[in-house]
Amino acid sequence: MALSCVQPFGYSSESCGYCKDASSGQRRPNSRASYYFSSKSLSVDVYQALVDRGWRRSGTIFYKPDVLRHCCPHYTIRLPAAELKPSKDQRRTVNKWNDFVLGDDYKKGAAKLHPVSKEEKARLKNGFDLLQEIRRADIDNVKRPPEPAHRFEVTLEPAGFTVEKFELFRDYQSHVHKEKPSEISQSGFKRFLCTSPLQQTSRQVDGKSQQLGSFHQCYRLDGRLIAMGVLDLLPHCVSGVYMLYHSDYEKWQFGKLSALREAALAIEGGYQYYYMGYYIHSCTKMRYKGDYKPQYVLDPESYDWDPLDGELKSLLDKKTYVSLSGERARKGFAISATSEGGVDMTSSDDDRARWPLPTAAEAGEAVRDGMSLFDLKIPGVMTVEEMESTLDLGSTPIRVRGQLALAKHLVSWEDGDIRQPHSIKGIIGELVACLGPEAASQIVVELG
């Protein structure tokens, strides 16, 4: 297998594309912050480990938001696909699309040629079989004759470039995201949605071949590409990257149709979970992901998965940054301190004490001025002490000008300090701390 190679970029703060200042309608400058690295070759196992520590990718760039300092915190969510309970609105969307594809004439003719038993009618009336209903109008599942009104098919293919896909992208970006023609290019489309560093492979699961890597799920109606989902298929999940559809079919709500189709793919393919990307509670247009239940949110500090309901949702309504593990630890500390005659520190006071430089703008400026991420402190990023007790940083494989070596064999290694962000030891130390031990043990760091 090819090496999983990463090239560190570092910490960056910039303007946010999700939120706007409520009073002026202008984007707030320097309001989001993330740690970045790039890779031209990464195994699906490494990326799975990264996704489960809050990472996502855009083309060959991987990023981990600083959830604490982000103006609209990005929380990783996942859905146990087999437990999905489609809402009435979601079921209605599927039924309307199926009725459109099949047509009234087909349904009348099929009722005579392919009668449904009483038991089947009762089952359809009292329940919703996602796997059956989401594919009911697929041409391969349609009983013929008679012929349906339209020929609808969905195929999964490698994430390669075609002019047909680009034209769909151009229409979507111009109509949905209001981009100007000069802002939409083939090179941008290739970089964003076709180029992937994930190594394509497959494995056997329950006797079936399971595909892994980056794919395009293409929706075609009467031979025309009308929608496309960009997916990363990982060992434990179907990870949604992007979804685009043609403006001619906007009323059919392909966002909902594709989400249910991708959850069905996770069930059928044995991937277990469906990851819909980031859940942004403070951004109204991004809350829809919580409508697909049951959802679980990745705790940015402990990396536990907490249900997106009850306690967590209540806290998200009150504050932008929430870590249930942190909340519970502070609550326990406050009770202990009060019982011992100490000060009952409030959550906000404790946040300020634990995390210096509370905004992305302040943090970004400090990092540019030479502050180490270990001194900045980012939720979920390993501390120096944690790294020293669990990892041998000097044994990290590196590649310089095509030559492989261990970090400790570099001449400058012993003279470096992990808290000096511009030293080799500091660069590798920050990268490993952000990746986490599981991913860091499987990568080669490319320098120069």
PDB file of N, CA and C in Angstrom, residues 30 37 58 90 104 168 239 244 280 289 325 358 372 419 438 443:
ATOM      1  N   ASN A  30     -11.754  37.646  10.108  1.00  0.00           N
ATOM      2  CA  ASN A  30     -10.939  36.788  10.973  1.00  0.00           C
ATOM      3  C   ASN A  30     -11.753  36.100  12.050  1.00  0.00           C
ATOM      4  N   PHE A  37      -3.480  20.809   7.012  1.00  0.00           N
ATOM      5  CA  PHE A  37      -2.355  20.142   6.362  1.00  0.00           C
ATOM      6  C   PHE A  37      -2.821  19.692   4.982  1.00  0.00           C
ATOM      7  N   SER A  58     -11.164  19.259   1.961  1.00  0.00           N
ATOM      8  CA  SER A  58     -11.625  19.971   0.772  1.00  0.00           C
ATOM      9  C   SER A  58     -10.554  19.735  -0.284  1.00  0.00           C
ATOM     10  N   GLN A  90     -39.708  14.018   5.252  1.00  0.00           N
ATOM     11  CA  GLN A  90     -38.705  13.298   4.463  1.00  0.00           C
ATOM     12  C   GLN A  90     -39.345  12.169   3.666  1.00  0.00           C
ATOM     13  N   ASP A 104     -48.567   8.648 -13.433  1.00  0.00           N
ATOM     14  CA  ASP A 104     -49.891   8.092 -13.133  1.00  0.00           C
ATOM     15  C   ASP A 104     -50.235   6.905 -14.034  1.00  0.00           C
ATOM     16  N   LEU A 168     -23.008  20.682 -14.599  1.00  0.00           N
ATOM     17  CA  LEU A 168     -23.928  20.602 -13.459  1.00  0.00           C
ATOM     18  C   LEU A 168     -23.425  21.482 -12.320  1.00  0.00           C
ATOM     19  N   SER A 239     -19.277   9.259   4.144  1.00  0.00           N
ATOM     20  CA  SER A 239     -19.063  10.653   4.533  1.00  0.00           C
ATOM     21  C   SER A 239     -19.454  11.564   3.370  1.00  0.00           C
ATOM     22  N   LEU A 244     -24.792  18.553  -5.242  1.00  0.00           N
ATOM     23  CA  LEU A 244     -25.219  19.570  -6.188  1.00  0.00           C
ATOM     24  C   LEU A 244     -26.318  19.003  -7.085  1.00  0.00           C
ATOM     25  N   ILE A 280     -23.698  22.930  12.457  1.00  0.00           N
ATOM     26  CA  ILE A 280     -23.430  24.288  12.944  1.00  0.00           C
ATOM     27  C   ILE A 280     -24.713  24.823  13.577  1.00  0.00           C
ATOM     28  N   LYS A 289     -29.427  19.401   9.424  1.00  0.00           N
ATOM     29  CA  LYS A 289     -28.806  18.088   9.604  1.00  0.00           C
ATOM     30  C   LYS A 289     -29.328  17.395  10.858  1.00  0.00           C
ATOM     31  N   SER A 325     -18.245  16.809  28.147  1.00  0.00           N
ATOM     32  CA  SER A 325     -17.242  16.280  29.082  1.00  0.00           C
ATOM     33  C   SER A 325     -16.644  17.416  29.897  1.00  0.00           C
ATOM     34  N   PRO A 358      -9.614  34.249  23.454  1.00  0.00           N
ATOM     35  CA  PRO A 358     -10.886  33.584  23.145  1.00  0.00           C
ATOM     36  C   PRO A 358     -11.401  33.736  21.719  1.00  0.00           C
ATOM     37  N   SER A 372       3.151  29.203  20.261  1.00  0.00           N
ATOM     38  CA  SER A 372       2.981  27.782  20.012  1.00  0.00           C
ATOM     39  C   SER A 372       1.524  27.383  20.243  1.00  0.00           C
ATOM     40  N   ARG A 419       8.001  23.627  21.727  1.00  0.00           N
ATOM     41  CA  ARG A 419       7.206  24.859  21.891  1.00  0.00           C
ATOM     42  C   ARG A 419       7.695  25.987  20.977  1.00  0.00           C
ATOM     43  N   GLU A 438      -3.485   7.830  16.876  1.00  0.00           N
ATOM     44  CA  GLU A 438      -3.808   6.756  15.927  1.00  0.00           C
ATOM     45  C   GLU A 438      -3.398   7.128  14.504  1.00  0.00           C
ATOM     46  N   ILE A 443       1.466   7.793   9.438  1.00  0.00           N
ATOM     47  CA  ILE A 443       1.765   8.765   8.391  1.00  0.00           C
ATOM     48  C   ILE A 443       3.271   9.039   8.280  1.00  0.00           C
TER      49      ILE A 443
END
